[in-house]
Coordinates of C-alpha atoms in Angstrom, one line a residue:
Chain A
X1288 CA -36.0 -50.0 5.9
X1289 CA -33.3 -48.1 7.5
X1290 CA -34.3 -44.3 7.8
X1291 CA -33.0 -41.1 6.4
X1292 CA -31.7 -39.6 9.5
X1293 CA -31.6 -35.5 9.9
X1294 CA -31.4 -33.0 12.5
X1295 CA -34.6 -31.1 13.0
X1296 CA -35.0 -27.6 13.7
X1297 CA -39.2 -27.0 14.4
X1298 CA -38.6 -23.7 15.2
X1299 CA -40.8 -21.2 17.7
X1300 CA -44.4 -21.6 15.7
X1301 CA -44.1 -25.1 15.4
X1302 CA -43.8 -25.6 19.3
X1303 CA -47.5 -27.2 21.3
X1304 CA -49.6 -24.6 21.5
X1305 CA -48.3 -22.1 18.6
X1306 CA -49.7 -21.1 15.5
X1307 CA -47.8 -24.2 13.3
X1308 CA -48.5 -26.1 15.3
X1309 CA -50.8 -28.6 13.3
X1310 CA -48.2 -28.3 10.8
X1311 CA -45.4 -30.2 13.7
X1312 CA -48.1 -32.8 13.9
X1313 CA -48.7 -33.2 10.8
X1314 CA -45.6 -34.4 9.3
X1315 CA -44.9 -37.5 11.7
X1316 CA -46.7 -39.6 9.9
X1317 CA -45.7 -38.2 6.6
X1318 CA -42.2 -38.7 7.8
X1319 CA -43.1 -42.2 8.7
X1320 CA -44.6 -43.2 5.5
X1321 CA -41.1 -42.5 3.8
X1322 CA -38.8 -43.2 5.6
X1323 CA -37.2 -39.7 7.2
X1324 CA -36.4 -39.8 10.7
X1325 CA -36.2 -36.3 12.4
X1326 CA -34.1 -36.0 15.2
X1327 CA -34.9 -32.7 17.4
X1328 CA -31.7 -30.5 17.6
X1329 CA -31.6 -30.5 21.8
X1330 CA -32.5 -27.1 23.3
X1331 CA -32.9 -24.9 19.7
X1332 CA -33.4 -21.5 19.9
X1333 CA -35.1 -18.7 17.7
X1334 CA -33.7 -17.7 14.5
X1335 CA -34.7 -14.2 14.8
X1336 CA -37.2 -14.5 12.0
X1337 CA -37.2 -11.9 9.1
X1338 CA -38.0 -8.9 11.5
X1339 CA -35.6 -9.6 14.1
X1340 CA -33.0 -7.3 12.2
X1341 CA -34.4 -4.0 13.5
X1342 CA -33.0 -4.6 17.1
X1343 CA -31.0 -7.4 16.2
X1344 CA -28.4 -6.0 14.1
X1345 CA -26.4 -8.8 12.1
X1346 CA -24.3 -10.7 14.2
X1347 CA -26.9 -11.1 17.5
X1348 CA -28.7 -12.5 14.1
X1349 CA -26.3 -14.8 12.6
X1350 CA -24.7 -16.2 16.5
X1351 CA -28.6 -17.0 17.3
X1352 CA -28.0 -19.3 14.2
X1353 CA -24.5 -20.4 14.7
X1354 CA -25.8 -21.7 18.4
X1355 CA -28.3 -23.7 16.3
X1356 CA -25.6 -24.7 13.5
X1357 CA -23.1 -25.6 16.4
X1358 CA -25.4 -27.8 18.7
X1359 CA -26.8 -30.0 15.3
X1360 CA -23.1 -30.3 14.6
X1361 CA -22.1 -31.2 18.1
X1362 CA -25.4 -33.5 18.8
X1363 CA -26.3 -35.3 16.0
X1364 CA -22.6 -35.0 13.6
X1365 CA -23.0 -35.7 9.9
X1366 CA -26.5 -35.1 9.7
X1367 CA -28.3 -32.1 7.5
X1368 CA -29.7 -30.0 9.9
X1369 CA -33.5 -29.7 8.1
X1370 CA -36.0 -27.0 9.0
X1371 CA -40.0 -26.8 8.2
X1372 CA -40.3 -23.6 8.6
X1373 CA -38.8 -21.1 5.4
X1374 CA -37.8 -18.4 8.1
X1375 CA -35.8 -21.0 10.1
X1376 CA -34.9 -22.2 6.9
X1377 CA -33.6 -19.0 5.6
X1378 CA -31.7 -17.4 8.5
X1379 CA -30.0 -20.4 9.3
X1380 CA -29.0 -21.1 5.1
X1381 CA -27.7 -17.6 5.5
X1382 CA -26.1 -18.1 8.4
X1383 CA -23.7 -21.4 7.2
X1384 CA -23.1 -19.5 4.0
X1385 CA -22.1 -16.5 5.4
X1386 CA -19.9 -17.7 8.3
X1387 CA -18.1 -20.2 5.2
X1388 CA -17.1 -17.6 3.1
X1389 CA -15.9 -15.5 5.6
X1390 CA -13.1 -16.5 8.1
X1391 CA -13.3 -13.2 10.5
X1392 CA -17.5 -13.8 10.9
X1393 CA -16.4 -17.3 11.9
X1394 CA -14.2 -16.1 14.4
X1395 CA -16.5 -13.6 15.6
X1396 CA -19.4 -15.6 16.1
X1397 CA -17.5 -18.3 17.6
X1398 CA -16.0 -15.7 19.9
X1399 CA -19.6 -15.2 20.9
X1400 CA -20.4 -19.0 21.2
X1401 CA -18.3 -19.6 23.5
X1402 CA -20.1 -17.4 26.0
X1403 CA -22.4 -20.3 25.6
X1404 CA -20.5 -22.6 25.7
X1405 CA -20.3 -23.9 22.2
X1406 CA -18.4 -24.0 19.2
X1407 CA -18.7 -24.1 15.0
X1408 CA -16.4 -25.9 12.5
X1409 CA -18.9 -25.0 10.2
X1410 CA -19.6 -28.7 8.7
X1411 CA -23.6 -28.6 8.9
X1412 CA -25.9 -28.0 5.9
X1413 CA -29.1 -25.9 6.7
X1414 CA -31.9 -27.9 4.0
X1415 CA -35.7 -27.2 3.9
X1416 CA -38.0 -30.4 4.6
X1417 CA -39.5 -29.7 1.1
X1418 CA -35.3 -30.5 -0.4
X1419 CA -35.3 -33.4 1.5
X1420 CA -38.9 -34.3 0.1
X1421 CA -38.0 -33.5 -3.6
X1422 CA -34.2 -33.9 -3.8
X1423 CA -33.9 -37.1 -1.3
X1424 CA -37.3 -39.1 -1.5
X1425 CA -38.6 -37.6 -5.2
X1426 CA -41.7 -37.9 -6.8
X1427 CA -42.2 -41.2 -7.4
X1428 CA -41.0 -41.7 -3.8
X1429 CA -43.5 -39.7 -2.6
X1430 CA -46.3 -41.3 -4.7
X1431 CA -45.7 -44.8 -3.5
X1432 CA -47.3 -44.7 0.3
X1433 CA -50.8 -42.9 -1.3
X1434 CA -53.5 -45.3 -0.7
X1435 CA -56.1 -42.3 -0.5
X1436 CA -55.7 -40.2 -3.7
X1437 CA -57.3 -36.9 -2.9
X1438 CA -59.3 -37.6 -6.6
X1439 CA -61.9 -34.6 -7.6
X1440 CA -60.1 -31.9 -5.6
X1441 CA -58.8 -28.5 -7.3
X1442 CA -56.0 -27.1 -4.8
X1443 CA -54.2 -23.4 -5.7
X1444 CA -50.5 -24.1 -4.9
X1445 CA -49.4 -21.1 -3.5
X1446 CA -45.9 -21.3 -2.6
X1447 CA -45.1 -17.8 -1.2
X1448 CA -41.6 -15.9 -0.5
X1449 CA -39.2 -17.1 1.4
X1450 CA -38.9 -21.3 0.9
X1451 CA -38.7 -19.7 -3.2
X1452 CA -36.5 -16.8 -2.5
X1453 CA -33.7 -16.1 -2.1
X1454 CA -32.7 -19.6 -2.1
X1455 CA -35.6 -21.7 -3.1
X1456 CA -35.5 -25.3 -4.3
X1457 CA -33.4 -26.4 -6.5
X1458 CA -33.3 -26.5 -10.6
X1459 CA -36.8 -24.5 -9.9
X1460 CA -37.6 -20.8 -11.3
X1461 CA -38.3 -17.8 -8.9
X1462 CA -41.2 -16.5 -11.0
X1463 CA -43.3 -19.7 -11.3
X1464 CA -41.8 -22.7 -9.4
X1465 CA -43.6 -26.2 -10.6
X1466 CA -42.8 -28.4 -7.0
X1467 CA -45.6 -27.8 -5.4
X1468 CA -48.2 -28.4 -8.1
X1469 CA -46.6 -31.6 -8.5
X1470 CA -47.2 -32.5 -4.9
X1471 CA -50.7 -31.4 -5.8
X1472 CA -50.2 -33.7 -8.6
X1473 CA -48.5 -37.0 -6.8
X1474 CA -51.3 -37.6 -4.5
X1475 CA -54.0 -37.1 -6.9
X1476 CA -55.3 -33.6 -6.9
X1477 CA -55.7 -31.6 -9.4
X1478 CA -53.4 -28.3 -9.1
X1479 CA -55.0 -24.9 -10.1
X1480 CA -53.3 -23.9 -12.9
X1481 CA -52.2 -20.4 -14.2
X1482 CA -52.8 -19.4 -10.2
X1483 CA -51.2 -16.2 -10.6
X1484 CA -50.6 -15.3 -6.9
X1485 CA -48.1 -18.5 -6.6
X1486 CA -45.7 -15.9 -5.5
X1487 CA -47.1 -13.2 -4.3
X1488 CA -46.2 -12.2 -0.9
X1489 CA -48.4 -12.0 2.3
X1490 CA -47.1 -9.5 4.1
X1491 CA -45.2 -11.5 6.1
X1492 CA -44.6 -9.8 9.7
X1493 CA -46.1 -6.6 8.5
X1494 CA -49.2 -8.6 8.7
X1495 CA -48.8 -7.0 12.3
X1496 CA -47.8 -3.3 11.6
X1497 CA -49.3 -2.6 8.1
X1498 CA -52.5 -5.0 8.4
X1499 CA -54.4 -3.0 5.6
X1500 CA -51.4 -3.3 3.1
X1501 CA -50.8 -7.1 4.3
X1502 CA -54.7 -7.6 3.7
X1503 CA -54.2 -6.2 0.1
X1504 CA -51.6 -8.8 -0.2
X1505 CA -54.3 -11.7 1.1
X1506 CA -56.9 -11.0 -0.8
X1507 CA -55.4 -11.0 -3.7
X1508 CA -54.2 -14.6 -2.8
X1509 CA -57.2 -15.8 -2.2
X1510 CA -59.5 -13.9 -4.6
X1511 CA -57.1 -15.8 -7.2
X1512 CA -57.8 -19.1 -5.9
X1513 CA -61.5 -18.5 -6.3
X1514 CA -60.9 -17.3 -9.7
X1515 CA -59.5 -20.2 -10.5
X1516 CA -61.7 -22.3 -9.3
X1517 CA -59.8 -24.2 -6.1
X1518 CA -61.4 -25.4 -3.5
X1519 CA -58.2 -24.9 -0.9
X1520 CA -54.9 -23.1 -1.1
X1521 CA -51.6 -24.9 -0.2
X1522 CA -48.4 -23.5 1.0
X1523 CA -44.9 -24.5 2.4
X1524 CA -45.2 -21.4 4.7
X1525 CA -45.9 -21.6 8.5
X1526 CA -46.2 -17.8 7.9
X1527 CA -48.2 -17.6 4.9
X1528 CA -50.7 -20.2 6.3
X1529 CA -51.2 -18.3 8.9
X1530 CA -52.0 -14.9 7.4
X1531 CA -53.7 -16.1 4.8
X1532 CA -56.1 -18.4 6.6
X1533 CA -57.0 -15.9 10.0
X1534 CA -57.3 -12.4 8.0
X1535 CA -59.7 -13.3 5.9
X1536 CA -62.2 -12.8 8.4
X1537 CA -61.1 -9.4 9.0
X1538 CA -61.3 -8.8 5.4
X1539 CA -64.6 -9.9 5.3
X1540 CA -65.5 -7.4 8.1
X1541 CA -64.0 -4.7 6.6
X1542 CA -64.2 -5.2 2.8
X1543 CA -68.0 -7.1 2.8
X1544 CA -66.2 -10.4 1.1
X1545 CA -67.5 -13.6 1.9
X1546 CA -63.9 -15.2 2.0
X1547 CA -63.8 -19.1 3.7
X1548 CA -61.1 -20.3 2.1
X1549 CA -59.4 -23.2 3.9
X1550 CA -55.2 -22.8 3.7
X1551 CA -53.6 -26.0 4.3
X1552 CA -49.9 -27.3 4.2
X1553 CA -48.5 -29.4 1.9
X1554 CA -48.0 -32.4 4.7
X1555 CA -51.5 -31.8 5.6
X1556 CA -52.5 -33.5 1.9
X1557 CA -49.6 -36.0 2.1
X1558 CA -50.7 -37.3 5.6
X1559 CA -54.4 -37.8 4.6
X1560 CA -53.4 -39.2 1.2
X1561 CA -51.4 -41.7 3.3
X1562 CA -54.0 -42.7 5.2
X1563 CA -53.4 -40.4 8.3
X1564 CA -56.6 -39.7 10.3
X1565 CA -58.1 -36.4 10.9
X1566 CA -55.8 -35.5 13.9
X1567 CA -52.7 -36.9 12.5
X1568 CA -53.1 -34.8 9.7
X1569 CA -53.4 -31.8 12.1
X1570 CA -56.6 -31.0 10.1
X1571 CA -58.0 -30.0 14.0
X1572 CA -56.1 -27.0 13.8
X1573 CA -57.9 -25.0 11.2
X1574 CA -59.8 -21.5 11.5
X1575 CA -61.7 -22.3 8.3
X1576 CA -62.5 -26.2 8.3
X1577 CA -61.0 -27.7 5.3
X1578 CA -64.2 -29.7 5.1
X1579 CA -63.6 -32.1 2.0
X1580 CA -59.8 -33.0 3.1
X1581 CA -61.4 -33.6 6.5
X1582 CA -63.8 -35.7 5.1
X1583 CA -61.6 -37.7 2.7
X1584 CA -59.5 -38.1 6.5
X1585 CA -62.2 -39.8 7.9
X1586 CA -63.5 -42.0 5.2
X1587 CA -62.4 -45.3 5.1
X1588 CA -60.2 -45.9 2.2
Chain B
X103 CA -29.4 14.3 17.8
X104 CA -27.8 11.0 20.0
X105 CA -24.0 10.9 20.5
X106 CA -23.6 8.0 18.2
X107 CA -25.3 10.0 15.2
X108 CA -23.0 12.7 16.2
X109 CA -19.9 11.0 15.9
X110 CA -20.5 9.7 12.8
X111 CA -21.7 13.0 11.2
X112 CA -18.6 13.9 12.3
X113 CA -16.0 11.1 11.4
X114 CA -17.6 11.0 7.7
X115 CA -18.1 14.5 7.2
X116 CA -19.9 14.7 3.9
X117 CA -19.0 10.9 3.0
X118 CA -22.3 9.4 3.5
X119 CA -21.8 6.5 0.9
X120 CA -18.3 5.7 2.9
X121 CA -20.4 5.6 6.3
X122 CA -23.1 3.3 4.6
X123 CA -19.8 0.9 2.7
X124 CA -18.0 0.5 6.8
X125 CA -21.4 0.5 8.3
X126 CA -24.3 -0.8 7.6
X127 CA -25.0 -4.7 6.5
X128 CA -24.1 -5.3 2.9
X129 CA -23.3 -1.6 2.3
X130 CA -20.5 -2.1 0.2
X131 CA -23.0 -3.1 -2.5
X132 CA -24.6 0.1 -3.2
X133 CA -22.0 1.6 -5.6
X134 CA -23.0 -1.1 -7.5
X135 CA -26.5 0.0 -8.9
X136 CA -27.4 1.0 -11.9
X137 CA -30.5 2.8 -11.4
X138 CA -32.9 0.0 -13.5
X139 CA -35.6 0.2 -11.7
X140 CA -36.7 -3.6 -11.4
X141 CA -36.5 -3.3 -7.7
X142 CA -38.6 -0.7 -7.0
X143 CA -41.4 -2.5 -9.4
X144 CA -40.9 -5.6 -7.8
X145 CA -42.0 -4.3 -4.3
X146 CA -45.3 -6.0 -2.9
X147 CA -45.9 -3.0 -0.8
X148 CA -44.2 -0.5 -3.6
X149 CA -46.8 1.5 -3.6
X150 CA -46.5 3.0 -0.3
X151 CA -42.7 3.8 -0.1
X152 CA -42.0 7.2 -0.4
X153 CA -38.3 6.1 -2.0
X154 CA -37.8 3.0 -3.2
X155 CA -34.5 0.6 -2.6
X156 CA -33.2 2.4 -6.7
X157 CA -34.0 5.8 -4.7
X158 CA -32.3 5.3 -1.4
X159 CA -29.5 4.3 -3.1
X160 CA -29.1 6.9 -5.4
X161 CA -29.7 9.4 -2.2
X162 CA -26.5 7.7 -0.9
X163 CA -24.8 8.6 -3.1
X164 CA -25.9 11.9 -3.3
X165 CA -24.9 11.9 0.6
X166 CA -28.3 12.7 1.4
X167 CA -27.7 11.4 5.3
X168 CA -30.6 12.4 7.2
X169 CA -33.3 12.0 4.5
X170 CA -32.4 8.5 4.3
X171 CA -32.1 7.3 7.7
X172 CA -35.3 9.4 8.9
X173 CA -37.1 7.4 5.6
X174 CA -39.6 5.4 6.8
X175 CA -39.1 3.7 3.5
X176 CA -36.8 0.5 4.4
X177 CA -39.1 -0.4 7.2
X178 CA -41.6 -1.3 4.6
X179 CA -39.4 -4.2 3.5
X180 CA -41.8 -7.4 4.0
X181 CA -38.5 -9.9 3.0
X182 CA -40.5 -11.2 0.0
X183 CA -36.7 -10.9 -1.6
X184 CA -38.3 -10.4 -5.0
X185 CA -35.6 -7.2 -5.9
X186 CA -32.4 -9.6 -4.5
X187 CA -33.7 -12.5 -7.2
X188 CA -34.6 -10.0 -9.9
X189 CA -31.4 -7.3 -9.4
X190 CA -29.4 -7.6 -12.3
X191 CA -26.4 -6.8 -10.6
X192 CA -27.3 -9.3 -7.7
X193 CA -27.4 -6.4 -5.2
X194 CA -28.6 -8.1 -2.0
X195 CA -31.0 -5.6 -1.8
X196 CA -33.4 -7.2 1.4
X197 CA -30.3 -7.3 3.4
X198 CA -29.2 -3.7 2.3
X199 CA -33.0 -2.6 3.5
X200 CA -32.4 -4.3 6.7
X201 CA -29.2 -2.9 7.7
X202 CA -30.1 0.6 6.9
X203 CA -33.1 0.1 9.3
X204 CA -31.1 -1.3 11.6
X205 CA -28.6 1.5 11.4
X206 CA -31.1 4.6 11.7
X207 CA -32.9 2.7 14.8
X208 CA -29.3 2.2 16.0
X209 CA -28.2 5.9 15.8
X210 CA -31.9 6.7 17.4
X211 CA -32.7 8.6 14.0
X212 CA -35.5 6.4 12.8
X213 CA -39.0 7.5 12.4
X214 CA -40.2 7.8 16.0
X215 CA -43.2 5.4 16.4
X216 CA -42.9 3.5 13.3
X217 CA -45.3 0.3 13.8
X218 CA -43.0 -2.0 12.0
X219 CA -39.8 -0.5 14.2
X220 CA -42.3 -1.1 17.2
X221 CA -42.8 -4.6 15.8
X222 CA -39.4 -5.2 15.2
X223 CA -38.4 -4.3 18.8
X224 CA -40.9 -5.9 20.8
X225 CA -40.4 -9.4 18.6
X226 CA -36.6 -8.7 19.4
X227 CA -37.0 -8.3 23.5
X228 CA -39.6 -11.6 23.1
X229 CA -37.2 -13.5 21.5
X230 CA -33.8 -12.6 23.1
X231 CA -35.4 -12.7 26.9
X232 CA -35.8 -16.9 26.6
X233 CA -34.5 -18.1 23.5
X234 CA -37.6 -19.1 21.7
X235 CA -40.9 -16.8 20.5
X236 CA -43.6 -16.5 23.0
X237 CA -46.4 -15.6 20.5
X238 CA -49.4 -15.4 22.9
X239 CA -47.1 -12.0 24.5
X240 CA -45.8 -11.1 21.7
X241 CA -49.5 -10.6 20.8
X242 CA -50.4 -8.7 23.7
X243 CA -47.1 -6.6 23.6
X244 CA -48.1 -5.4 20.5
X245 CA -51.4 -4.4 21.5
X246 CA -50.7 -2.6 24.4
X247 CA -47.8 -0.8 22.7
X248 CA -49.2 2.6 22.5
X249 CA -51.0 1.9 26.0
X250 CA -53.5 0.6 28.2
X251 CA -56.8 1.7 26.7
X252 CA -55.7 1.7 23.2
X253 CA -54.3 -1.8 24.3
X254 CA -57.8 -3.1 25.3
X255 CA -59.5 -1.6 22.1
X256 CA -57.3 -3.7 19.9
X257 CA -57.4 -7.4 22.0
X258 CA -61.4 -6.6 21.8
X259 CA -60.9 -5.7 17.7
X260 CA -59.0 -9.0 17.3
X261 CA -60.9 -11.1 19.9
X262 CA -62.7 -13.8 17.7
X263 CA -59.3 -14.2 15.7
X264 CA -57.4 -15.1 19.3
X265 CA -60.4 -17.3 19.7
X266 CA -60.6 -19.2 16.7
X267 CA -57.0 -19.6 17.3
X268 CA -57.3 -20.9 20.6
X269 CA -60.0 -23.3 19.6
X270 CA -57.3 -24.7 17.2
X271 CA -54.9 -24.8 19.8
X272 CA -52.7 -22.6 18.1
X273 CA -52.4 -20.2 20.6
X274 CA -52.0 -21.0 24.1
X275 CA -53.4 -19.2 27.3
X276 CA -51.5 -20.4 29.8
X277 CA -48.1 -18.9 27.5
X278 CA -48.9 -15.7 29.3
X279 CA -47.1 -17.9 32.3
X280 CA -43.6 -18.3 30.9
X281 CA -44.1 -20.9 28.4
X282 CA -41.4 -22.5 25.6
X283 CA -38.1 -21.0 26.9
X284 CA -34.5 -22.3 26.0
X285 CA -32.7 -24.3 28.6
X286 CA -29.4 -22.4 28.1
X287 CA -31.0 -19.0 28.2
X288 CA -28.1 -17.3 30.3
X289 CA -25.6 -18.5 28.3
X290 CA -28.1 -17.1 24.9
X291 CA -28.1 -13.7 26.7
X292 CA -24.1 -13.5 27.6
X293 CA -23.5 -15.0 23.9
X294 CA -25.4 -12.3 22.2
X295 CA -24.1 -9.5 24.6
X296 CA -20.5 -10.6 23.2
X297 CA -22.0 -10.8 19.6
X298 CA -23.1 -7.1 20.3
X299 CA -20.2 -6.0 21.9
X300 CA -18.0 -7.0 18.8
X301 CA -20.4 -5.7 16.6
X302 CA -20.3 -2.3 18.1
X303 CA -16.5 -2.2 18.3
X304 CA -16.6 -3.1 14.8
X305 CA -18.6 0.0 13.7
X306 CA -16.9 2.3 15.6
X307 CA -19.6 2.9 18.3
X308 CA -17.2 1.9 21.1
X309 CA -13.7 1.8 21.3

């Protein structure tokens, strides 16, 4: 089979030894199973995030992009340039758009570039791993490699902010988007349905400066997922994963809840539904063990 | 007040909606509300704004100046983007947010000691000084912001999470060393000096 070839952007949290890092590991063999090759987009650099604007100002933000944009385009030509992380995904989407629809931001940020030595004709489209997922391999081709249906498990797909809005997938609503429950779905889970805090965000960065409003946000998120009766949330988000899974303990502390619930990502339940082991999966790289996907990782078939 | 606030009390005299339009990300937008309300009820952290983005923009337009950049409302914007996907005039209301804040901590008349401004700043120096996030400092940046013993009282307040984290080798010790950097990082910090440079000369900040 020849592969799917696309320029990866991991971004910062997804390098060894970050907080995504399980997720980096965990969609190799996912990638594998269907065919997408990712090649690394040589010497990336940070997109700036969603809090970089306060010292960043806009075009710092958008040439830290267009460097990104420029070198996919120069290394690895005709290829989408594909980020897992919604941030990433984000500033760089914003980036290409902007810099398209408006000649003199061109010319300015390539007036920048070429301090570094690069340039932008502005031919590479910025795409989230989840569109390449739905739009290039679909359902059905995500279905085929499952030899371990994750059978008997109730997962709340919590989706998040920013790989929904402002952009989000395609053909999907803002307000209630169906994608992820369908991943639930293709690999034979049973999604949480009428999980009201789909949406909701986590507080993002503010998780940092405003932890007691963020933790509002979290336990809301998970206190749903209970309420509904899942066993594990899912999410897209390198961000959301992360506050939602390491705060709870602090809520606990502070609130007397008894939170333990395990926050996966998507690729997590592909990979183990694929047959993926334990570490493939990066199920190693959990605060709260997500005991029964570990479990189904190490059973044999 | 700083020189740059100065100057542009001065060059827009009463025009405060003008200074916003030439200045600040997106600005030329704000004419455009209608005062609906579905923003400010779409805010996750809503609640805890003293004006919301239908506010702010009305002050604007009222050329209430220092009230608005001295708000420490837009730096409560968590970039959920539920007001940009909900405005029914597709203001791109996050980016508006972000550009005021930007603005105020530009001119220096931002809240003073703002946590997320702090947070903002700090992730800003981490990420420009080698190209790529270094979390573990970022981390410790942030916990030592408002100094040493204050610093030490929050790493021992978030201990077991660093822990845990580290046991999941999702955060990494030896970062504290350098760690992930970009290759290119001289030519990152001359290409966004020139970004900033044009920017500046843009707005009217240098000549």
């Amino acid at each position: 089979m020849t592969k799917k070839q696309y320029a990866f952007y991991p971004g910062c949290s997804s390098q060894k030894g970050a907080s995504a890092s399980n997720f980096a590991t965990s969609i190799e063999v996912m990638c594998e199973k269907l065919g997408i090759q990712l090649n690394e987009i040589p010497d990336w650099n940070c997109c700036s995030a969603s809090i970089g604007y306060g010292d960043g100002g806009l075009l710092p933000r958008l040439v830290l992009n267009a460097r990104n944009l420029a070198l996919a385009e120069q290394h690895l030509p005709g290829q989408d340039m594909v980020s897992g992380c919604p941030a990433c995904w984000l500033s760089t989407r914003e980036t290409a758009e902007k810099l398209h629809e408006s000649g003199s931001l061109m010319a300015e940020a390539n007036e920048a570039l070429k301090e570094a030595g690069l340039s932008f004709k502005g031919t590479v489209r910025a795409r989230h791993i989840v569109e390449v997922l739905v739009e290039d391999v679909g359902f059905a081709g995500m279905k085929q490699p499952v030899v371990k249906p994750l059978e008997g498990m109730k997962i709340a797909g919590y989706v998040g902010c920013q790989t929904n809005r402002p952009f989000g997938i395609a053909g999907e609503s803002f307000e209630n988007p169906q994608y992820l429950d369908k991943m639930i779905e293709t690999v034979g889970a049973e999604p949480a349905s009428g999980y009201e805090q789909k949406v909701t965000c986590c507080g993002g960065a503010l998780a940092f400066s405003e932890p007691d409003k963020s933790q509002k946000q979290i336990r809301d998120i998970v206190e749903s997922a209970y309420d509904h009766g899942a066993e594990m949330i899912v999410t897209p988000c390198q961000l959301c994963q992360a506050n939602v899974e390491i705060y709870q303990s602090e809520i606990n502390k502070k609130q007397g809840t008894k939170f333990a619930m395990p926050v996966v990502y998507y690729s997590q339940l592909l990979t183990v539904a694929y047959g993926g082991s334990l570490k493939q999966a990066g199920l190693d790289g959990h605060v709260i063990q997500p005991e029964k996907l570990q479990q189904i990782a190490v059973r044999q078939k | 007040m700083s020189d740059h606030n100065q100057h542009a009390v001065a060059h827009y005299r009463n025009n405060f909606l003008r200074e916003v339009e030439d200045r600040v990300e997106d600005g030329e937008w704000v004419k455009m509300c209608m005062q609906c309300g579905v923003c400010a009820g779409s805010c996750p952290f809503g609640p805890h704004w003293e004006h919301s983005p239908q506010k702010i923009f009305m002050m604007i337009r009222a050329g209430k100046r220092e009230e608005v950049l001295a708000s420490d409302s837009m730096w409560m914007c968590t970039s959920c983007y539920n007001c940009i996907v909900r405005c029914p005039r597709k203001l791109p209301i996050t980016h508006i947010m972000h550009g005021l804040a930007h603005y105020a901590h530009r001119l220096g008349v931002a809240p003073k000691g703002q946590p997320t401004r702090e947070v903002a700043r700090l992730f800003w120096n981490n990420l420009a000084r080698s190209g790529r996030v270094n979390e573990l400092r970022f981390s410790l940046a942030m916990y030592f912001k408002d100094g040493f013993v204050q610093g030490i009282k929050n790493s021992l307040a978030m201990q077991g999470i660093g822990i845990g984290l580290m046991k999941a080798k999702r955060l990494n010790p030896m970062e504290i060393l350098g760690g992930h950097k970009c290759r290119d990082k001289d030519g990152i910090h001359k290409m966004i000096a020139k970004a900033r440079e044009i920017e500046e000369r843009k707005q009217g900040f240098t000549s």
